[in-house]
Short mmCIF file of C-alpha atoms in Angstrom, two decimals:
data_model
loop_
_atom_site.label_atom_id
_atom_site.label_comp_id
_atom_site.label_asym_id
_atom_site.label_seq_id
_atom_site.Cartn_x
_atom_site.Cartn_y
_atom_site.Cartn_z
CA MET A 283 9.97 -19.13 -3.50
CA ASP A 284 6.82 -18.75 -5.27
CA ARG A 285 6.57 -15.34 -6.66
CA LYS A 286 3.07 -14.56 -5.51
CA ASN A 287 3.89 -15.45 -1.96
CA HIS A 288 6.88 -13.34 -2.41
CA THR A 289 4.75 -10.22 -3.64
CA PHE A 290 2.25 -10.73 -0.96
CA ILE A 291 5.15 -10.46 1.79
CA LEU A 292 6.48 -7.48 0.07
CA THR A 293 3.17 -5.80 -0.17
CA ALA A 294 2.71 -6.31 3.47
CA ILE A 295 5.89 -4.67 4.22
CA PHE A 296 5.28 -1.86 2.01
CA LEU A 297 2.07 -1.04 3.68
CA LEU A 298 3.99 0.14 6.76
CA LEU A 299 4.08 3.77 7.82
CA SER A 300 2.63 7.09 8.49
CA PHE A 301 3.87 10.48 7.64
CA SER A 302 4.18 14.20 6.61
CA LEU A 303 7.16 16.37 7.82
CA THR A 304 9.04 18.88 9.86
CA ALA A 305 12.24 20.33 9.19
CA CYS A 306 14.80 19.56 11.98
CA GLN A 307 18.08 20.81 10.28
CA GLN A 308 20.69 21.85 12.60
CA ASN A 309 21.31 25.18 11.11
CA GLN A 310 18.11 25.85 9.43
CA PRO A 311 15.78 28.81 10.64
CA SER A 312 12.39 28.24 12.13
CA ILE A 313 9.92 27.14 9.73
CA GLN A 314 6.18 27.85 9.56
CA SER A 315 3.89 24.86 9.03
CA ALA A 316 1.85 24.59 5.97
CA GLU A 317 -1.30 22.52 6.05
CA SER A 318 -0.65 18.77 4.90
CA GLU A 319 -3.16 16.72 3.22
CA THR A 320 -4.73 13.54 4.81
CA LYS A 321 -6.76 10.78 3.95
CA ASN A 322 -10.05 12.74 4.96
CA GLY A 323 -8.80 16.35 3.90
CA THR A 324 -8.37 17.18 7.62
CA PRO A 325 -5.02 19.24 8.02
CA ALA A 326 -2.38 17.37 9.83
CA THR A 327 -1.23 18.48 13.22
CA PRO A 328 0.86 21.70 12.65
CA PHE A 329 4.54 21.75 13.53
CA THR A 330 5.88 25.25 13.96
CA GLU A 331 9.09 24.87 15.96
CA ASN A 332 12.55 23.98 15.12
CA THR A 333 13.91 21.33 17.43
CA PRO A 334 17.44 20.28 16.34
CA ALA A 335 18.92 17.22 17.85
CA LYS A 336 21.75 17.85 20.16
CA LYS A 337 25.07 17.00 18.68
CA GLU A 338 26.17 15.14 21.92
CA ASN A 339 23.34 12.62 21.33
CA ILE A 340 24.15 11.71 18.05
CA PRO A 341 26.59 9.03 17.40
CA ALA A 342 30.04 10.14 16.12
CA SER A 343 29.82 7.80 13.24
CA LEU A 344 26.88 9.66 11.75
CA ILE A 345 28.27 12.97 12.48
CA ASP A 346 31.30 12.04 10.57
CA ASP A 347 29.27 11.46 7.23
CA GLY A 348 27.36 14.73 7.75
CA GLY A 349 24.45 13.32 9.45
CA VAL A 350 23.00 11.23 6.71
CA ASN A 351 23.88 7.68 5.87
CA GLN A 352 22.41 7.48 2.50
CA VAL A 353 22.83 3.63 2.18
CA ASN A 354 20.85 3.32 5.25
CA ASN A 355 18.20 5.81 4.41
CA ALA A 356 17.63 4.33 0.81
CA VAL A 357 16.68 0.72 2.22
CA CYS A 358 13.32 -0.39 0.64
CA PHE A 359 10.44 -0.55 2.90
CA GLY A 360 11.77 1.95 5.36
CA PHE A 361 9.48 3.16 8.02
CA ALA A 362 12.16 5.11 9.89
CA GLY A 363 15.54 7.09 9.10
CA PHE A 364 17.95 9.54 10.21
CA TYR A 365 18.07 12.78 8.24
CA GLN A 366 19.62 16.30 9.21
CA ASN A 367 20.17 15.29 12.80
CA CYS A 368 16.71 13.99 13.46
CA VAL A 369 15.08 10.43 13.79
CA TYR A 370 11.82 10.25 11.80
CA TYR A 371 9.73 7.12 12.26
CA ALA A 372 6.22 6.13 10.95
CA ASP A 373 3.89 4.56 13.69
CA TRP A 374 0.44 3.14 12.95
CA ASP A 375 -1.07 6.47 13.99
CA GLY A 376 1.11 9.03 12.36
CA LEU A 377 4.64 10.39 11.49
CA TYR A 378 6.90 11.30 14.28
CA GLN A 379 10.07 13.19 14.63
CA THR A 380 12.37 12.71 17.61
CA ASP A 381 16.25 12.75 18.38
CA PHE A 382 18.69 10.09 19.80
CA SER A 383 17.38 10.78 23.35
CA PHE A 384 14.10 9.36 22.41
CA LYS A 385 12.59 11.47 25.16
CA LYS A 386 10.75 14.15 23.20
CA HIS A 387 8.58 13.07 20.32
CA LYS A 388 6.63 15.39 17.79
CA LYS A 389 3.95 14.02 15.83
CA ILE A 390 4.43 15.86 12.45
CA ALA A 391 1.61 14.25 10.31
CA ASP A 392 -1.33 12.07 10.21
CA ILE A 393 -0.77 10.62 6.76
CA GLN A 394 -0.03 6.98 6.40
CA ALA A 395 3.04 6.44 4.12
CA GLY A 396 5.29 3.77 2.77
CA ASN A 397 9.07 3.71 1.74
CA LEU A 398 10.28 6.86 3.39
CA LEU A 399 13.31 8.27 1.52
CA PHE A 400 15.02 11.48 2.22
CA HIS A 401 16.52 13.75 -0.45
CA ASN A 402 17.49 17.54 -0.71
CA TYR A 403 15.35 18.42 2.34
CA LYS A 404 12.31 16.53 1.00
CA ILE A 405 10.95 13.31 2.35
CA TYR A 406 9.65 11.08 -0.50
CA PHE A 407 6.91 8.40 0.15
CA ILE A 408 3.89 6.37 -1.05
CA ASN A 409 0.70 7.84 0.29
CA ILE A 410 -0.84 4.72 1.76
CA SER A 411 -3.72 6.73 3.41
CA TYR A 412 -4.97 8.16 0.28
CA ASP A 413 -4.18 6.73 -3.13
CA TRP A 414 -0.93 4.56 -3.10
CA LYS A 415 0.79 7.06 -5.45
CA LEU A 416 4.32 8.90 -5.05
CA TYR A 417 4.43 12.00 -2.94
CA HIS A 418 6.96 14.25 -1.46
CA LEU A 419 6.91 16.86 1.46
CA ASP A 420 8.95 19.69 1.45
CA LEU A 421 10.74 20.08 4.80
CA LYS A 422 11.09 23.82 4.28
CA ASP A 423 7.51 24.83 3.92
CA PHE A 424 5.63 21.55 4.68
CA GLN A 425 3.70 21.51 1.41
CA LEU A 426 2.46 18.10 0.20
CA HIS A 427 3.16 17.41 -3.55
CA LYS A 428 1.95 14.54 -5.47
CA LEU A 429 4.30 13.41 -8.27
CA THR A 430 2.81 10.76 -10.26
CA ASP A 431 -0.77 9.43 -11.09
CA PHE A 432 0.53 5.87 -11.12
CA HIS A 433 0.24 3.33 -8.31
CA THR A 434 3.85 3.19 -7.14
CA GLY A 435 5.88 0.34 -5.95
CA ASP A 436 9.49 0.52 -4.77
CA PHE A 437 11.55 3.60 -5.87
CA GLN A 438 15.11 5.14 -5.46
CA ILE A 439 16.70 8.55 -6.20
CA ILE A 440 20.05 8.95 -8.01
CA ASP A 441 21.10 12.47 -8.50
CA GLU A 442 17.84 14.18 -9.62
CA ASN A 443 16.45 10.94 -11.28
CA LEU A 444 13.80 9.12 -9.13
CA TYR A 445 13.39 5.57 -10.53
CA PHE A 446 10.18 3.65 -9.55
CA ALA A 447 8.38 0.50 -10.28
CA ASN A 448 4.93 1.23 -11.66
CA SER A 449 2.34 -0.89 -9.87
CA SER A 450 -0.22 0.06 -12.46
CA LYS A 451 1.83 -1.44 -15.11
CA ASN A 452 3.04 -4.74 -13.66
CA LEU A 453 5.95 -3.18 -12.03
CA SER A 454 7.45 -1.83 -15.32
CA LEU A 455 10.48 0.46 -14.52
CA TYR A 456 10.10 4.23 -14.75
CA ARG A 457 12.17 7.37 -14.36
CA TYR A 458 10.76 10.63 -12.94
CA TYR A 459 12.84 13.62 -13.51
CA LEU A 460 12.79 15.69 -10.24
CA THR A 461 13.95 18.91 -12.09
CA ASN A 462 10.76 19.03 -14.49
CA GLY A 463 8.58 16.36 -13.72
CA GLN A 464 9.21 14.43 -16.99
CA ILE A 465 8.30 10.66 -16.90
CA ASP A 466 10.17 8.12 -19.05
CA LYS A 467 9.28 4.52 -19.40
CA LEU A 468 12.29 2.47 -19.33
CA LEU A 469 11.95 -1.13 -19.08
CA PRO A 470 8.46 -2.40 -19.64
CA ASN A 471 9.34 -6.04 -19.49
CA VAL A 472 10.44 -6.19 -16.02
CA GLU A 473 8.72 -6.72 -12.71
CA ALA A 474 11.10 -4.67 -10.63
CA GLU A 475 11.12 -5.24 -6.89
CA HIS A 476 13.64 -4.20 -4.02
CA LEU A 477 15.27 -1.17 -5.97
CA LEU A 478 18.58 -0.41 -4.66
CA VAL A 479 21.44 2.14 -5.46
CA ASN A 480 24.91 0.94 -5.14
CA GLN A 481 27.85 3.01 -6.41
CA GLY A 482 25.44 5.39 -8.27
CA GLU A 483 23.76 2.67 -10.33
CA LEU A 484 20.21 1.11 -9.96
CA TYR A 485 19.82 -2.48 -9.04
CA TYR A 486 16.48 -4.41 -8.61
CA VAL A 487 15.12 -7.81 -8.43
CA ASN A 488 13.28 -8.81 -11.62
CA TRP A 489 10.28 -11.15 -11.04
CA ASN A 490 9.50 -11.50 -14.70
CA TRP A 491 12.86 -13.22 -14.75
CA ASN A 492 12.49 -15.63 -11.83
CA GLY A 493 13.70 -13.09 -9.35
CA ALA A 494 17.12 -12.56 -10.73
CA LEU A 495 19.33 -9.49 -9.75
CA GLU A 496 19.73 -7.09 -12.50
CA ARG A 497 21.26 -3.71 -12.98
CA LEU A 498 20.11 -0.63 -15.11
CA THR A 499 23.00 0.21 -17.69
CA ALA A 500 24.00 3.68 -18.64
CA GLU A 501 22.03 2.80 -21.85
CA ASP A 502 19.05 2.09 -19.91
CA LYS A 503 19.08 -1.56 -20.55
CA ALA A 504 18.58 -4.49 -18.31
CA GLU A 505 21.69 -6.48 -17.33
CA ILE A 506 21.75 -9.62 -15.22
CA VAL A 507 24.27 -9.50 -12.46
CA GLY A 508 23.45 -12.01 -10.16
CA PRO A 509 21.56 -15.34 -9.46
CA ALA A 510 17.97 -16.22 -9.27
CA PRO A 511 15.80 -16.03 -7.23
CA VAL A 512 17.16 -13.81 -4.53
CA ALA A 513 15.15 -11.90 -1.83
CA TYR A 514 16.26 -8.68 -0.12
CA ILE A 515 19.13 -6.73 -1.53
CA ASN A 516 21.51 -4.55 0.34
CA THR A 517 24.81 -2.75 -0.07
CA ASP A 518 27.36 -1.10 2.21
CA GLU A 519 29.45 2.09 1.82
CA GLN A 520 32.26 -0.04 -0.05
CA GLY A 521 30.02 -0.94 -2.76
CA ASN A 522 29.81 -4.56 -1.64
CA LEU A 523 26.41 -6.11 -2.54
CA TYR A 524 24.55 -8.40 -0.30
CA TYR A 525 21.29 -10.76 -0.70
CA ASN A 526 19.51 -13.18 1.30
CA TYR A 527 17.48 -16.02 0.51
CA TYR A 528 16.02 -18.95 2.69
CA ASP A 529 19.30 -20.78 2.57
CA GLY A 530 21.67 -18.08 3.69
CA VAL A 531 23.20 -14.53 3.19
CA TYR A 532 25.44 -13.95 0.12
CA ARG A 533 27.76 -11.29 -0.61
CA ARG A 534 29.51 -9.97 -3.87
CA LEU A 535 32.71 -7.85 -2.98
CA ALA A 536 33.18 -4.55 -5.01
CA GLY A 537 35.19 -5.38 -8.11
CA THR A 538 34.33 -8.92 -8.41
CA THR A 539 31.50 -10.79 -10.27
CA ASP A 540 30.50 -13.73 -8.18
CA PHE A 541 28.34 -13.90 -4.89
CA VAL A 542 29.64 -16.03 -2.07
CA LYS A 543 27.56 -17.60 0.70
CA ILE A 544 28.82 -16.06 3.91
CA TYR A 545 26.17 -17.41 6.38
CA ASP A 546 23.81 -20.26 6.45
CA ALA A 547 23.38 -21.26 10.11
CA MET A 548 19.68 -20.27 10.17
CA PRO A 549 17.26 -19.09 7.41
CA THR A 550 17.06 -15.29 7.39
CA PHE A 551 13.84 -13.04 6.51
CA PHE A 552 15.15 -9.62 6.15
CA ILE A 553 18.77 -8.07 6.38
CA ASN A 554 20.03 -4.44 6.81
CA VAL A 555 23.75 -3.91 6.37
CA PHE A 556 24.98 -0.84 8.48
CA GLN A 557 28.51 0.38 9.20
CA GLY A 558 30.22 -2.95 8.88
CA GLN A 559 27.51 -5.18 10.53
CA ILE A 560 24.67 -7.17 9.02
CA TYR A 561 21.46 -6.86 11.17
CA PHE A 562 18.83 -9.57 10.43
CA ASN A 563 16.02 -11.66 11.63
CA ASP A 564 15.56 -15.42 11.27
CA HIS A 565 12.89 -16.82 9.31
CA THR A 566 11.76 -19.46 11.96
CA ASN A 567 10.98 -17.18 14.76
CA LEU A 568 11.80 -13.50 13.58
CA TYR A 569 14.27 -12.99 16.46
CA LEU A 570 16.84 -10.38 15.67
CA TYR A 571 20.68 -10.73 15.42
CA LYS A 572 23.53 -8.70 14.06
CA MET A 573 26.89 -10.38 12.66
CA ASN A 574 30.01 -8.97 11.01
CA SER A 575 30.23 -8.35 7.21
CA ASN A 576 31.87 -11.77 6.93
CA GLY A 577 29.02 -13.63 8.50
CA GLN A 578 30.87 -14.25 11.79
CA ASN A 579 30.29 -13.45 15.18
CA VAL A 580 26.55 -13.55 15.34
CA THR A 581 25.20 -11.73 18.38
CA PRO A 582 21.49 -11.96 19.50
CA ILE A 583 19.68 -8.45 19.92
CA ALA A 584 16.13 -9.19 20.80
CA LYS A 585 14.29 -12.50 21.39
CA GLU A 586 10.89 -11.17 20.33
CA LYS A 587 9.36 -11.44 16.92
CA PHE A 588 10.01 -8.65 14.57
CA GLN A 589 8.97 -8.77 11.02
CA PHE A 590 10.45 -5.43 9.93
CA PHE A 591 13.02 -3.09 11.20
CA ASN A 592 15.34 -0.21 10.26
CA VAL A 593 18.87 0.48 11.59
CA ILE A 594 19.13 4.17 12.71
CA ALA A 595 22.67 4.04 14.28
CA PRO A 596 25.17 1.34 15.37
CA ASP A 597 23.04 -1.05 17.99
CA VAL A 598 20.02 1.40 17.45
CA LEU A 599 17.14 -0.15 15.60
CA LEU A 600 13.31 0.78 15.19
CA ALA A 601 11.34 -2.49 14.81
CA LYS A 602 7.67 -3.40 14.09
CA LYS A 603 6.08 -6.80 14.97
CA GLU A 604 3.58 -6.42 11.94
CA TYR A 605 3.04 -3.94 9.16
CA LYS A 606 0.28 -2.06 10.98
CA GLY A 607 1.71 -2.36 14.38
CA ASP A 608 3.46 -0.23 17.07
CA VAL A 609 7.15 0.91 16.60
CA TYR A 610 9.62 -0.39 19.11
CA LEU A 611 13.04 1.05 19.96
CA ILE A 612 15.78 -1.55 20.38
CA ARG A 613 19.29 -0.31 21.69
CA LYS A 614 22.12 -1.47 23.52
CA ALA A 615 22.08 -0.32 27.19
CA GLU A 616 24.80 2.16 27.90
CA GLY A 617 27.88 0.28 29.22
CA SER A 618 26.44 -3.06 28.70
CA GLU A 619 26.05 -5.76 26.00
CA GLU A 620 22.24 -6.01 26.57
CA TYR A 621 19.73 -4.79 24.51
CA THR A 622 16.45 -3.19 25.79
CA VAL A 623 13.20 -3.34 23.79
CA THR A 624 10.68 -0.18 24.62
CA LEU A 625 7.35 0.47 23.00
CA MET A 626 7.90 3.88 21.35
CA LYS A 627 4.62 5.36 22.61
CA ASP A 628 5.66 4.71 26.21
CA LEU A 629 8.56 7.10 25.60
CA ARG A 630 6.29 9.96 24.33
CA GLU A 631 5.54 12.79 26.76
#
């Protein structure tokens, strides 16, 4: 695939979201809101109440892992996620917080944001509404902090190190130390996209090397670990790596070195691997499907066009038809194999 076209698609996805924050931790005390910065300098809608999600509404599989599935939260271009018993999603008009009942929605910010990533009671994001730079919003005091003066692409966090592609420098790879704000320039000769954390290591697609899958070594060197070109990369809790391209979906089992094609019945556009299932949309009409991690048992989810989606829990997805569009809730009806599709704003009180 032509790299320029590929980058255009990524940029569109990357333009998604909206945002600032609230603390929804199950055991956190009530938090007083601080004013959040917006595009025009107007304070965001204050959020002063603590509204923890009820445990009975949360799937047991999420409670078992402490309420945070880091693999899912770290998917690039995420506009929705589950963190500390709350669901967050970025609609075209702001960032919202809800729970798994999806009956009560609180607008917590007017900021447009991209690449939501949850870490240590903060939400990290790209401030699309203002300057395309990296920010975080503290969930304890709701203060907004700008972290870099670079236009930022994809980013990921490993321990207290934040790795990001510097859009101001041709997507060169940088590291930001969360503890002291120091910034290191790591790999100036890469064009890093689709940053991904797998087993505590950073992976990315290098478009200065024809879209090859690479890994950042312990010596901060680039090491090619996969073919070229690849599109979206993903991982699961066992450390198996996945990627898709127009001709199918590929998997590399943990502890092995070769990728094997596991699915090629239809060209895929985007994949999200979550708790033993691969969720994907086909490249032809963007309908949503899921299959198991071996590429078998393909099940249709929604026969509507959805370009982008995040998996929140098993059989619970939030999806968008276009990068500036509304958010839809897609979930399997209780006691049925059928999925329902509901516009999120129709669920708001």
